[in-house]
Amino acid sequence: MTLVPALRRASVAAILFLGASAAQAAVSFHVSVTTEREKFPGVKSRLPAQEVEENDVVLGQQYISVSDGKTLSVLDFSTRRRYVIDKAAGTYEQYSLFDVVGQRQSEMRHRLGIADVLTLAKRADHVTPQAYEEQALSVRAGKVRGRLVPNILDGEVLWSLDEHPLLRLGPAHIAGDGQDSKAFAQFLRYTWGGHPLVLKMFADSRQIPMQFLLYYREVGGKLTRRFRVSGVQADAPATFTLQGYRPGRAGAGAPLLERVLDQATRLQPLAAEAHPAMRAQAEQAFAGQRPFAALLIMMEDNYSTGAPVGKLSPQQRLALETNEQAQQLIRALSARDEDAIKAGLAAIQALRAQVGKDQPMLTLFEASMRGKAGQWPEAIVLHLEALQARPQLAGGYKELGDALYAQFDTANAWRSWEAGRTLVPTHRLFASVNRREQELLTGYPVFFESGAPVQPSTSRPASSTNTAGSTNLP
C-alpha cells in the first residue's frame, strides 16, 4: 500500500501530540519542495530555473521513509542501513548509512580544498562561503563559528550566520514532542540538507514547521528551496516491513561493478576446510620446486579465509628468498615512495606477462599498485577482473572498496567492504574500515540518531535466499 491516500485524507486540525501516545506512533506528512535557481551573470546552466518535488514522509521511532510515488527510500537507524525501493518492480537495494556520512565528509574536504586553490589564485570572490557549504552538506567545515542571528521580516524570522541568510521560518507549525522534531531535522539532514545549527534548532523546537525556506549558494548562483508541509497525522506505522519486496538483481546488461557486487551479496563464507585445503596445495607446490606458485596460493588463502600465511620451514623460507619472482613481488608490494611504486607496478606487470594474465592474485596486486600510483579507474577495472575470477577473495572487496572510495563512490565502497566483511568478518584488512566507521560515529553522531531511544531490533540486512524475519515496510 502507498502512504499517499492516507496522508491526503488527514486533517491537520485533528492532529494532537499528547505525551506517551505520540511516543508510540509515527508521524507522517506530505511535503512540497519548490527549488528556485538564480544564476550569476555569465553562467550557463541546463538546470531549470524552478522545479517542484512532492514527497510523502514517515518519521518512525527508528526509521524515516520518503516516497516520491515511484521510489521509496527508508533509513533504518536501528541497523544503520538504508533501503531504496522500486515500487513498480517490487524490488529493493540496500546500503549503509555510513556511506552517506562518509560522502559528506569527503565532499566537504574536497570543497575546502577547492576554496584554498581559488584563494591562492586570488579568486576568492569565486569561493562559496563556508556557511553555505555547511548548509548543503549538513556537516561542519571546521570549528564552530558564531551563532544564528534572527531578524523579523513580515511576521517571519530570517536566521543568518555570519550575515549569510540560511533559513526563513514562518509562524505556522504543529506542536510535537522531542522525538518528532529530532526526526524531522533528521529527514532534512538526509534529503535536502540544512546547516547543523539550523537542524539543531529544528530538533530542539518540539514542533514541526509548516512552511519555511532554506537558502543555498553554489558556484554558479543562488538557490532557494521553499518547503510546505501538509497532511500531518500521528497514526502512521511505528515500524516498517520489507514483506512484498524482493532484493534487486543486476541483469546481464548491468555494469560490471553492479554485477560483481550483486553476486557478492549471495555468497556464503568458505567452509572451514578451505584453509587447510589451500595450505595443502601450497605444500605441494613447495615440494614440486614451485615456490612462487606456493606464495600466490598462500596469499590467495589469506585473502579468502583471513588465515595468516603461517610458519614456513627453513627450506621453504630459503626457497622464497632465492626465488627471483617471489622477491620481485614482495619488493613491489612493499613499495611506499613514488619511484618504488612505479618500479613495483612495472615488476608486477612483468610477472603477469610471465605467469599469465589470468592469474587472479597478480591481477589483484597490479590493481593495488595502480591504486598506490593514483590510477584509480584502472585499479577498479583490475579489481573487478580478479573478483570475477575469484569471488571469494574477501580481501579483494576491501581493496575494491578503497578504490571506489578514492573516486568518491562511497555508496559502492561500503557495499564492497560489507561484502568482504560478510565473507570474513575478522579479516585484519578490514580493521581500517572499522576504524573509519567508528570515527564517523564519533565525529558525526547526529547522523545516526533516530530521535527515539534505541530499542533491540529484529531487523537485519535482507537476504536473497531467506526473507523470514526481515524488517517490515508497507
CSV table of C-alpha atoms in Angstrom, one decimal:
chain,number,residue,atom,x,y,z
A,1,MET,CA,0.0,0.0,0.0
A,2,THR,CA,1.1,3.6,-0.5
A,3,LEU,CA,1.2,6.3,2.0
A,4,VAL,CA,-0.4,9.0,-0.2
A,5,PRO,CA,-4.1,8.3,0.2
A,6,ALA,CA,-4.0,8.2,4.0
A,7,LEU,CA,-1.8,11.3,4.1
A,8,ARG,CA,-4.1,13.4,1.9
A,9,ARG,CA,-7.2,12.4,3.9
A,10,ALA,CA,-5.7,13.6,7.1
A,11,SER,CA,-6.9,16.8,8.8
A,12,VAL,CA,-4.2,19.0,10.2
A,13,ALA,CA,-6.6,20.4,12.7
A,14,ALA,CA,-7.3,17.0,14.2
A,15,ILE,CA,-3.6,16.2,14.9
A,16,LEU,CA,-2.7,16.2,18.6
A,17,PHE,CA,0.6,15.1,20.0
A,18,LEU,CA,-0.1,14.2,23.6
A,19,GLY,CA,2.5,12.7,25.9
A,20,ALA,CA,3.1,9.0,25.7
A,21,SER,CA,0.7,8.5,22.8
A,22,ALA,CA,2.9,10.5,20.5
A,23,ALA,CA,5.9,8.4,21.5
A,24,GLN,CA,4.1,5.2,20.4
A,25,ALA,CA,3.1,6.4,16.9
A,26,ALA,CA,5.0,7.6,13.9
A,27,VAL,CA,4.3,11.0,12.3
A,28,SER,CA,3.5,11.2,8.6
A,29,PHE,CA,3.1,14.2,6.3
A,30,HIS,CA,3.3,15.4,2.7
A,31,VAL,CA,5.9,17.9,1.8
A,32,SER,CA,6.2,20.0,-1.4
A,33,VAL,CA,9.6,21.4,-2.1
A,34,THR,CA,10.0,24.2,-4.7
A,35,THR,CA,13.5,24.9,-5.8
A,36,GLU,CA,14.3,28.2,-7.4
A,37,ARG,CA,17.7,29.0,-9.0
A,38,GLU,CA,19.2,32.4,-9.7
A,39,LYS,CA,22.3,32.1,-11.9
A,40,PHE,CA,25.2,34.5,-11.6
A,41,PRO,CA,25.8,36.7,-14.7
A,42,GLY,CA,27.6,34.9,-17.4
A,43,VAL,CA,26.9,31.4,-16.0
A,44,LYS,CA,25.4,28.8,-18.4
A,45,SER,CA,23.4,26.0,-16.9
A,46,ARG,CA,20.8,23.5,-18.2
A,47,LEU,CA,19.2,23.2,-14.8
A,48,PRO,CA,15.7,24.6,-14.7
A,49,ALA,CA,15.0,27.9,-13.0
A,50,GLN,CA,12.3,26.3,-11.0
A,51,GLU,CA,11.3,22.7,-10.2
A,52,VAL,CA,8.9,21.1,-7.7
A,53,GLU,CA,9.2,17.8,-5.9
A,54,GLU,CA,6.4,16.1,-3.9
A,55,ASN,CA,7.2,13.6,-1.1
A,56,ASP,CA,5.3,11.6,1.4
A,57,VAL,CA,7.3,11.2,4.6
A,58,VAL,CA,7.0,9.0,7.7
A,59,LEU,CA,9.0,9.7,10.8
A,60,GLY,CA,9.1,6.4,12.6
A,61,GLN,CA,10.5,5.6,16.0
A,62,GLN,CA,13.6,4.0,14.4
A,63,TYR,CA,13.2,4.8,10.8
A,64,ILE,CA,12.4,7.5,8.2
A,65,SER,CA,10.8,6.8,4.9
A,66,VAL,CA,10.5,9.2,1.9
A,67,SER,CA,8.4,8.4,-1.2
A,68,ASP,CA,8.1,10.3,-4.4
A,69,GLY,CA,5.5,7.9,-5.8
A,70,LYS,CA,7.9,5.7,-7.7
A,71,THR,CA,10.8,5.2,-5.3
A,72,LEU,CA,10.6,4.7,-1.6
A,73,SER,CA,13.7,5.4,0.5
A,74,VAL,CA,14.0,4.1,4.0
A,75,LEU,CA,16.6,5.0,6.6
A,76,ASP,CA,16.7,2.3,9.3
A,77,PHE,CA,18.6,3.7,12.3
A,78,SER,CA,18.4,0.5,14.4
A,79,THR,CA,20.6,-1.3,11.8
A,80,ARG,CA,22.3,1.7,10.3
A,81,ARG,CA,21.1,0.7,6.9
A,82,ARG,CA,19.1,2.4,4.1
A,83,TYR,CA,16.8,0.8,1.5
A,84,VAL,CA,15.9,2.1,-1.9
A,85,ILE,CA,12.7,0.5,-3.1
A,86,ASP,CA,11.4,0.4,-6.7
A,87,LYS,CA,7.7,0.2,-6.1
A,88,ALA,CA,6.8,-0.7,-9.7
A,89,ALA,CA,9.4,-3.5,-9.9
A,90,GLY,CA,8.7,-4.6,-6.3
A,91,THR,CA,12.5,-4.7,-5.6
A,92,TYR,CA,14.9,-3.0,-3.2
A,93,GLU,CA,18.6,-2.3,-2.9
A,94,GLN,CA,20.3,-1.9,0.5
A,95,TYR,CA,23.1,0.4,1.5
A,96,SER,CA,24.9,1.6,4.6
A,97,LEU,CA,24.1,4.8,6.5
A,98,PHE,CA,27.9,5.2,6.8
A,99,ASP,CA,28.2,5.8,3.1
A,100,VAL,CA,26.1,9.0,3.4
A,101,VAL,CA,28.2,10.4,6.2
A,102,GLY,CA,31.4,9.3,4.5
A,103,GLN,CA,30.4,11.1,1.3
A,104,ARG,CA,29.5,14.3,3.1
A,105,GLN,CA,32.9,14.3,5.0
A,106,SER,CA,34.8,13.6,1.8
A,107,GLU,CA,32.9,16.2,-0.2
A,108,MET,CA,33.4,18.9,2.4
A,109,ARG,CA,37.2,18.2,2.4
A,110,HIS,CA,37.1,18.4,-1.4
A,111,ARG,CA,35.2,21.7,-1.4
A,112,LEU,CA,37.5,23.3,1.2
A,113,GLY,CA,40.5,22.2,-1.0
A,114,ILE,CA,39.0,24.0,-4.0
A,115,ALA,CA,38.4,27.1,-1.9
A,116,ASP,CA,42.1,27.1,-0.9
A,117,VAL,CA,43.1,26.8,-4.5
A,118,LEU,CA,40.9,29.7,-5.5
A,119,THR,CA,42.1,31.8,-2.7
A,120,LEU,CA,45.8,31.2,-3.6
A,121,ALA,CA,44.9,32.1,-7.2
A,122,LYS,CA,43.4,35.4,-6.0
A,123,ARG,CA,39.9,34.3,-7.0
A,124,ALA,CA,38.4,34.5,-3.5
A,125,ASP,CA,35.3,36.1,-5.0
A,126,HIS,CA,34.5,32.7,-6.5
A,127,VAL,CA,34.7,30.9,-3.2
A,128,THR,CA,31.4,29.7,-1.7
A,129,PRO,CA,31.0,30.9,1.9
A,130,GLN,CA,31.5,28.1,4.4
A,131,ALA,CA,28.1,28.7,5.8
A,132,TYR,CA,26.6,27.6,2.5
A,133,GLU,CA,28.9,24.6,2.2
A,134,GLU,CA,27.7,23.6,5.6
A,135,GLN,CA,24.1,24.3,4.6
A,136,ALA,CA,24.4,22.0,1.6
A,137,LEU,CA,26.2,19.1,3.3
A,138,SER,CA,24.9,19.4,6.9
A,139,VAL,CA,28.4,18.9,8.3
A,140,ARG,CA,30.8,21.4,9.8
A,141,ALA,CA,33.6,22.8,7.7
A,142,GLY,CA,35.7,23.4,10.8
A,143,LYS,CA,35.4,24.7,14.4
A,144,VAL,CA,32.1,26.3,15.5
A,145,ARG,CA,31.9,29.9,14.4
A,146,GLY,CA,29.3,32.5,15.5
A,147,ARG,CA,25.6,31.7,16.1
A,148,LEU,CA,22.4,32.1,14.2
A,149,VAL,CA,21.1,35.6,14.3
A,150,PRO,CA,17.3,36.3,13.9
A,151,ASN,CA,15.7,39.1,12.1
A,152,ILE,CA,11.9,39.6,11.9
A,153,LEU,CA,10.5,40.1,8.4
A,154,ASP,CA,6.8,40.4,7.7
A,155,GLY,CA,5.9,38.1,10.6
A,156,GLU,CA,8.5,35.5,9.7
A,157,VAL,CA,12.0,35.1,11.1
A,158,LEU,CA,15.1,35.2,8.9
A,159,TRP,CA,18.0,33.3,10.5
A,160,SER,CA,21.5,34.2,9.4
A,161,LEU,CA,25.1,33.1,10.2
A,162,ASP,CA,28.0,35.5,9.6
A,163,GLU,CA,25.5,37.7,7.7
A,164,HIS,CA,24.6,34.8,5.3
A,165,PRO,CA,20.8,34.1,5.4
A,166,LEU,CA,20.2,30.4,5.8
A,167,LEU,CA,16.5,30.0,7.0
A,168,ARG,CA,13.3,31.9,6.7
A,169,LEU,CA,10.8,30.4,9.1
A,170,GLY,CA,7.1,31.1,9.1
A,171,PRO,CA,4.9,31.0,12.3
A,172,ALA,CA,2.7,28.0,11.3
A,173,HIS,CA,3.7,24.8,13.0
A,174,ILE,CA,2.3,21.6,14.6
A,175,ALA,CA,3.2,21.1,18.2
A,176,GLY,CA,5.1,17.9,18.7
A,177,ASP,CA,7.5,16.2,21.1
A,178,GLY,CA,11.2,15.9,21.1
A,179,GLN,CA,11.2,12.7,19.1
A,180,ASP,CA,9.1,14.3,16.3
A,181,SER,CA,11.2,17.4,15.9
A,182,LYS,CA,14.5,15.4,16.0
A,183,ALA,CA,13.2,13.1,13.4
A,184,PHE,CA,12.1,16.0,11.2
A,185,ALA,CA,15.6,17.5,11.4
A,186,GLN,CA,17.0,14.1,10.5
A,187,PHE,CA,14.7,13.9,7.5
A,188,LEU,CA,16.1,17.3,6.2
A,189,ARG,CA,19.7,16.2,7.0
A,190,TYR,CA,19.5,13.2,4.8
A,191,THR,CA,17.4,14.7,2.0
A,192,TRP,CA,17.7,18.4,1.4
A,193,GLY,CA,20.5,19.3,3.8
A,194,GLY,CA,20.5,22.2,6.3
A,195,HIS,CA,23.1,23.9,8.3
A,196,PRO,CA,24.0,22.0,11.5
A,197,LEU,CA,22.8,25.0,13.6
A,198,VAL,CA,19.6,25.2,11.7
A,199,LEU,CA,18.9,21.5,12.1
A,200,LYS,CA,19.7,21.7,15.8
A,201,MET,CA,17.2,24.5,16.1
A,202,PHE,CA,14.6,22.4,14.4
A,203,ALA,CA,15.5,19.3,16.5
A,204,ASP,CA,15.2,21.3,19.8
A,205,SER,CA,12.0,23.1,18.8
A,206,ARG,CA,9.5,20.3,19.8
A,207,GLN,CA,7.4,21.2,16.7
A,208,ILE,CA,7.1,20.5,13.0
A,209,PRO,CA,7.2,23.7,10.9
A,210,MET,CA,4.6,24.0,8.2
A,211,GLN,CA,6.4,26.5,5.9
A,212,PHE,CA,10.0,27.6,5.6
A,213,LEU,CA,12.7,28.5,3.2
A,214,LEU,CA,16.3,27.3,3.0
A,215,TYR,CA,18.9,29.4,1.2
A,216,TYR,CA,22.0,27.9,-0.6
A,217,ARG,CA,24.9,29.3,-2.6
A,218,GLU,CA,26.5,27.3,-5.4
A,219,VAL,CA,29.4,28.0,-7.7
A,220,GLY,CA,27.1,29.1,-10.5
A,221,GLY,CA,24.5,31.0,-8.5
A,222,LYS,CA,22.0,31.2,-5.6
A,223,LEU,CA,19.4,28.6,-4.8
A,224,THR,CA,16.3,28.8,-2.6
A,225,ARG,CA,14.1,25.9,-1.5
A,226,ARG,CA,10.6,26.6,-0.2
A,227,PHE,CA,9.1,23.8,1.9
A,228,ARG,CA,5.3,23.4,2.5
A,229,VAL,CA,4.3,20.7,4.9
A,230,SER,CA,0.7,19.4,4.9
A,231,GLY,CA,-1.4,16.4,5.8
A,232,VAL,CA,0.3,15.7,9.1
A,233,GLN,CA,-1.0,12.7,11.1
A,234,ALA,CA,0.2,10.8,14.0
A,235,ASP,CA,-1.1,7.3,13.4
A,236,ALA,CA,1.3,6.0,10.7
A,237,PRO,CA,3.0,2.6,11.3
A,238,ALA,CA,5.7,2.9,14.0
A,239,THR,CA,7.7,0.1,12.3
A,240,PHE,CA,8.3,-0.9,8.7
A,241,THR,CA,8.3,-4.2,6.8
A,242,LEU,CA,10.1,-5.3,3.6
A,243,GLN,CA,7.5,-8.0,3.0
A,244,GLY,CA,6.2,-7.9,-0.5
A,245,TYR,CA,9.5,-6.7,-1.9
A,246,ARG,CA,12.5,-8.7,-3.0
A,247,PRO,CA,16.2,-7.9,-3.4
A,248,GLY,CA,17.0,-6.4,-6.8
A,249,ARG,CA,19.2,-8.4,-9.2
A,250,ALA,CA,21.7,-6.9,-11.6
A,251,GLY,CA,20.9,-8.1,-15.1
A,252,ALA,CA,23.3,-9.3,-17.7
A,253,GLY,CA,23.4,-5.9,-19.2
A,254,ALA,CA,24.2,-4.1,-15.9
A,255,PRO,CA,27.6,-2.5,-15.4
A,256,LEU,CA,30.3,-5.0,-14.3
A,257,LEU,CA,30.6,-3.3,-10.9
A,258,GLU,CA,26.9,-3.8,-10.2
A,259,ARG,CA,27.1,-7.5,-11.3
A,260,VAL,CA,30.1,-8.2,-9.1
A,261,LEU,CA,28.6,-6.5,-6.0
A,262,ASP,CA,25.3,-8.1,-6.6
A,263,GLN,CA,26.9,-11.5,-6.9
A,264,ALA,CA,28.8,-10.8,-3.6
A,265,THR,CA,25.5,-10.4,-1.7
A,266,ARG,CA,24.6,-14.0,-2.4
A,267,LEU,CA,28.0,-15.6,-1.4
A,268,GLN,CA,28.4,-17.7,1.7
A,269,PRO,CA,31.7,-17.8,3.7
A,270,LEU,CA,34.0,-20.5,2.7
A,271,ALA,CA,33.8,-23.8,4.7
A,272,ALA,CA,36.4,-24.4,7.5
A,273,GLU,CA,38.1,-26.9,5.3
A,274,ALA,CA,39.1,-24.2,2.7
A,275,HIS,CA,42.2,-23.1,4.6
A,276,PRO,CA,43.8,-26.5,5.2
A,277,ALA,CA,43.0,-27.4,1.6
A,278,MET,CA,44.7,-24.4,0.2
A,279,ARG,CA,47.6,-24.8,2.5
A,280,ALA,CA,48.0,-28.4,1.3
A,281,GLN,CA,48.1,-27.0,-2.3
A,282,ALA,CA,50.9,-24.7,-1.2
A,283,GLU,CA,52.8,-27.5,0.4
A,284,GLN,CA,52.5,-29.5,-2.9
A,285,ALA,CA,53.9,-26.5,-4.8
A,286,PHE,CA,56.9,-26.2,-2.5
A,287,ALA,CA,57.5,-29.9,-2.8
A,288,GLY,CA,57.4,-29.6,-6.6
A,289,GLN,CA,60.0,-26.8,-6.5
A,290,ARG,CA,57.5,-24.1,-7.4
A,291,PRO,CA,57.9,-21.6,-4.6
A,292,PHE,CA,56.4,-18.7,-6.4
A,293,ALA,CA,53.2,-20.6,-7.1
A,294,ALA,CA,53.2,-21.6,-3.4
A,295,LEU,CA,53.5,-18.0,-2.4
A,296,LEU,CA,50.5,-17.0,-4.6
A,297,ILE,CA,48.4,-19.8,-3.2
A,298,MET,CA,49.2,-18.8,0.4
A,299,MET,CA,48.3,-15.2,-0.4
A,300,GLU,CA,45.0,-16.3,-2.0
A,301,ASP,CA,44.3,-18.3,1.1
A,302,ASN,CA,44.9,-15.2,3.3
A,303,TYR,CA,42.7,-13.0,1.2
A,304,SER,CA,39.9,-15.7,1.0
A,305,THR,CA,39.9,-17.0,4.6
A,306,GLY,CA,41.8,-14.5,6.6
A,307,ALA,CA,44.3,-17.2,7.8
A,308,PRO,CA,47.8,-15.9,8.2
A,309,VAL,CA,50.5,-17.3,5.9
A,310,GLY,CA,51.8,-19.2,8.9
A,311,LYS,CA,55.1,-20.6,9.7
A,312,LEU,CA,57.4,-21.8,6.9
A,313,SER,CA,60.0,-24.4,7.2
A,314,PRO,CA,63.6,-23.3,6.8
A,315,GLN,CA,63.7,-25.0,3.4
A,316,GLN,CA,60.5,-23.1,2.3
A,317,ARG,CA,61.8,-19.8,3.5
A,318,LEU,CA,65.1,-20.3,1.7
A,319,ALA,CA,63.2,-21.3,-1.5
A,320,LEU,CA,61.2,-18.0,-1.4
A,321,GLU,CA,64.4,-15.9,-0.5
A,322,THR,CA,66.2,-17.3,-3.5
A,323,ASN,CA,63.3,-17.2,-6.0
A,324,GLU,CA,63.5,-14.0,-8.1
A,325,GLN,CA,59.8,-13.9,-8.9
A,326,ALA,CA,58.8,-14.1,-5.3
A,327,GLN,CA,61.3,-11.4,-4.3
A,328,GLN,CA,60.1,-9.1,-7.1
A,329,LEU,CA,56.5,-9.5,-5.9
A,330,ILE,CA,57.5,-8.9,-2.2
A,331,ARG,CA,59.5,-5.8,-3.1
A,332,ALA,CA,56.7,-4.4,-5.3
A,333,LEU,CA,54.1,-4.8,-2.6
A,334,SER,CA,56.3,-3.2,0.0
A,335,ALA,CA,56.8,0.0,-2.2
A,336,ARG,CA,55.9,3.3,-0.5
A,337,ASP,CA,57.6,6.2,-2.3
A,338,GLU,CA,56.7,7.3,-5.8
A,339,ASP,CA,59.7,5.8,-7.6
A,340,ALA,CA,59.4,2.5,-5.8
A,341,ILE,CA,55.7,2.3,-6.6
A,342,LYS,CA,56.4,2.9,-10.3
A,343,ALA,CA,59.0,0.2,-10.4
A,344,GLY,CA,56.8,-2.1,-8.4
A,345,LEU,CA,53.9,-1.7,-10.8
A,346,ALA,CA,56.2,-2.5,-13.8
A,347,ALA,CA,57.6,-5.6,-11.9
A,348,ILE,CA,54.1,-7.0,-11.3
A,349,GLN,CA,53.1,-6.3,-14.9
A,350,ALA,CA,56.1,-8.3,-16.0
A,351,LEU,CA,55.2,-11.1,-13.7
A,352,ARG,CA,51.7,-11.2,-15.1
A,353,ALA,CA,53.2,-11.5,-18.6
A,354,GLN,CA,55.4,-14.4,-17.5
A,355,VAL,CA,52.8,-16.3,-15.5
A,356,GLY,CA,49.7,-15.4,-17.4
A,357,LYS,CA,47.2,-12.6,-17.4
A,358,ASP,CA,44.5,-14.8,-15.8
A,359,GLN,CA,46.4,-15.3,-12.5
A,360,PRO,CA,43.9,-13.7,-10.1
A,361,MET,CA,46.3,-12.7,-7.3
A,362,LEU,CA,48.7,-11.0,-9.7
A,363,THR,CA,45.7,-9.2,-11.2
A,364,LEU,CA,44.7,-8.1,-7.8
A,365,PHE,CA,48.2,-7.0,-6.9
A,366,GLU,CA,48.5,-4.9,-10.1
A,367,ALA,CA,45.2,-3.3,-9.1
A,368,SER,CA,46.7,-2.5,-5.7
A,369,MET,CA,49.8,-0.9,-7.2
A,370,ARG,CA,47.8,1.1,-9.7
A,371,GLY,CA,45.8,2.4,-6.7
A,372,LYS,CA,49.1,3.4,-4.9
A,373,ALA,CA,50.0,5.2,-8.1
A,374,GLY,CA,46.7,7.1,-8.1
A,375,GLN,CA,45.4,5.3,-11.1
A,376,TRP,CA,42.0,4.6,-9.5
A,377,PRO,CA,39.8,3.9,-12.6
A,378,GLU,CA,42.4,1.4,-13.9
A,379,ALA,CA,42.6,-0.2,-10.4
A,380,ILE,CA,38.9,-0.7,-10.2
A,381,VAL,CA,38.8,-2.5,-13.6
A,382,LEU,CA,41.5,-4.9,-12.4
A,383,HIS,CA,39.9,-5.4,-9.0
A,384,LEU,CA,36.7,-6.4,-10.8
A,385,GLU,CA,38.6,-8.7,-13.1
A,386,ALA,CA,40.2,-10.5,-10.1
A,387,LEU,CA,36.9,-10.8,-8.2
A,388,GLN,CA,35.1,-12.2,-11.3
A,389,ALA,CA,37.7,-15.0,-11.3
A,390,ARG,CA,37.8,-15.5,-7.5
A,391,PRO,CA,34.5,-14.1,-6.0
A,392,GLN,CA,35.5,-15.4,-2.5
A,393,LEU,CA,38.5,-13.1,-2.2
A,394,ALA,CA,37.2,-11.2,0.8
A,395,GLY,CA,40.3,-9.0,0.9
A,396,GLY,CA,39.7,-8.1,-2.7
A,397,TYR,CA,36.5,-6.4,-1.8
A,398,LYS,CA,38.4,-4.4,0.8
A,399,GLU,CA,40.8,-3.1,-1.9
A,400,LEU,CA,38.0,-2.5,-4.4
A,401,GLY,CA,36.1,-0.5,-1.8
A,402,ASP,CA,39.2,1.6,-1.2
A,403,ALA,CA,39.5,2.4,-4.9
A,404,LEU,CA,35.8,3.3,-5.1
A,405,TYR,CA,36.1,5.5,-2.0
A,406,ALA,CA,39.0,7.3,-3.6
A,407,GLN,CA,36.7,8.0,-6.6
A,408,PHE,CA,34.0,9.5,-4.2
A,409,ASP,CA,31.7,6.4,-4.9
A,410,THR,CA,31.1,6.0,-1.2
A,411,ALA,CA,27.8,4.0,-1.6
A,412,ASN,CA,29.5,1.2,-3.6
A,413,ALA,CA,32.6,1.5,-1.4
A,414,TRP,CA,30.6,0.4,1.6
A,415,ARG,CA,28.8,-2.2,-0.4
A,416,SER,CA,32.1,-3.7,-1.3
A,417,TRP,CA,33.5,-3.5,2.2
A,418,GLU,CA,30.4,-5.1,3.6
A,419,ALA,CA,30.6,-7.9,1.1
A,420,GLY,CA,34.1,-8.7,2.2
A,421,ARG,CA,33.3,-8.4,5.9
A,422,THR,CA,30.4,-10.8,5.4
A,423,LEU,CA,32.7,-13.4,4.0
A,424,VAL,CA,35.5,-13.0,6.6
A,425,PRO,CA,34.3,-10.6,9.4
A,426,THR,CA,37.5,-10.8,11.4
A,427,HIS,CA,39.9,-10.3,8.5
A,428,ARG,CA,42.7,-7.9,9.6
A,429,LEU,CA,42.4,-5.9,6.3
A,430,PHE,CA,39.0,-4.5,7.5
A,431,ALA,CA,40.5,-3.0,10.6
A,432,SER,CA,40.8,0.3,8.8
A,433,VAL,CA,37.2,0.2,7.7
A,434,ASN,CA,36.1,-0.5,11.2
A,435,ARG,CA,38.1,2.5,12.5
A,436,ARG,CA,36.7,4.7,9.8
A,437,GLU,CA,33.2,3.8,10.8
A,438,GLN,CA,34.0,4.4,14.5
A,439,GLU,CA,35.5,7.8,13.6
A,440,LEU,CA,32.3,8.7,11.7
A,441,LEU,CA,30.2,7.6,14.7
A,442,THR,CA,32.3,9.8,17.0
A,443,GLY,CA,32.7,12.8,14.7
A,444,TYR,CA,29.1,12.9,13.3
A,445,PRO,CA,26.9,11.2,15.9
A,446,VAL,CA,23.8,13.1,15.0
A,447,PHE,CA,23.6,11.3,11.6
A,448,PHE,CA,22.9,8.0,13.4
A,449,GLU,CA,20.3,9.2,15.8
A,450,SER,CA,16.6,8.4,15.2
A,451,GLY,CA,15.1,10.7,17.8
A,452,ALA,CA,13.8,7.8,19.8
A,453,PRO,CA,15.7,5.6,22.3
A,454,VAL,CA,17.3,2.7,20.5
A,455,GLN,CA,15.4,-0.5,21.1
A,456,PRO,CA,16.5,-4.0,20.5
A,457,SER,CA,15.8,-4.6,16.8
A,458,THR,CA,14.7,-7.7,14.9
A,459,SER,CA,15.7,-6.1,11.6
A,460,ARG,CA,18.7,-7.3,9.7
A,461,PRO,CA,20.3,-6.9,6.3
A,462,ALA,CA,17.9,-8.7,3.9
A,463,SER,CA,18.9,-11.9,2.2
A,464,SER,CA,18.2,-13.0,-1.3
A,465,THR,CA,17.7,-16.6,0.0
A,466,ASN,CA,16.0,-16.2,3.3
A,467,THR,CA,13.5,-13.4,4.0
A,468,ALA,CA,12.0,-14.7,7.2
A,469,GLY,CA,12.3,-12.1,10.0
A,470,SER,CA,13.2,-9.2,7.6
A,471,THR,CA,12.3,-5.7,8.6
A,472,ASN,CA,8.8,-4.5,7.6
A,473,LEU,CA,7.7,-1.9,5.1
A,474,PRO,CA,4.1,-1.3,3.9
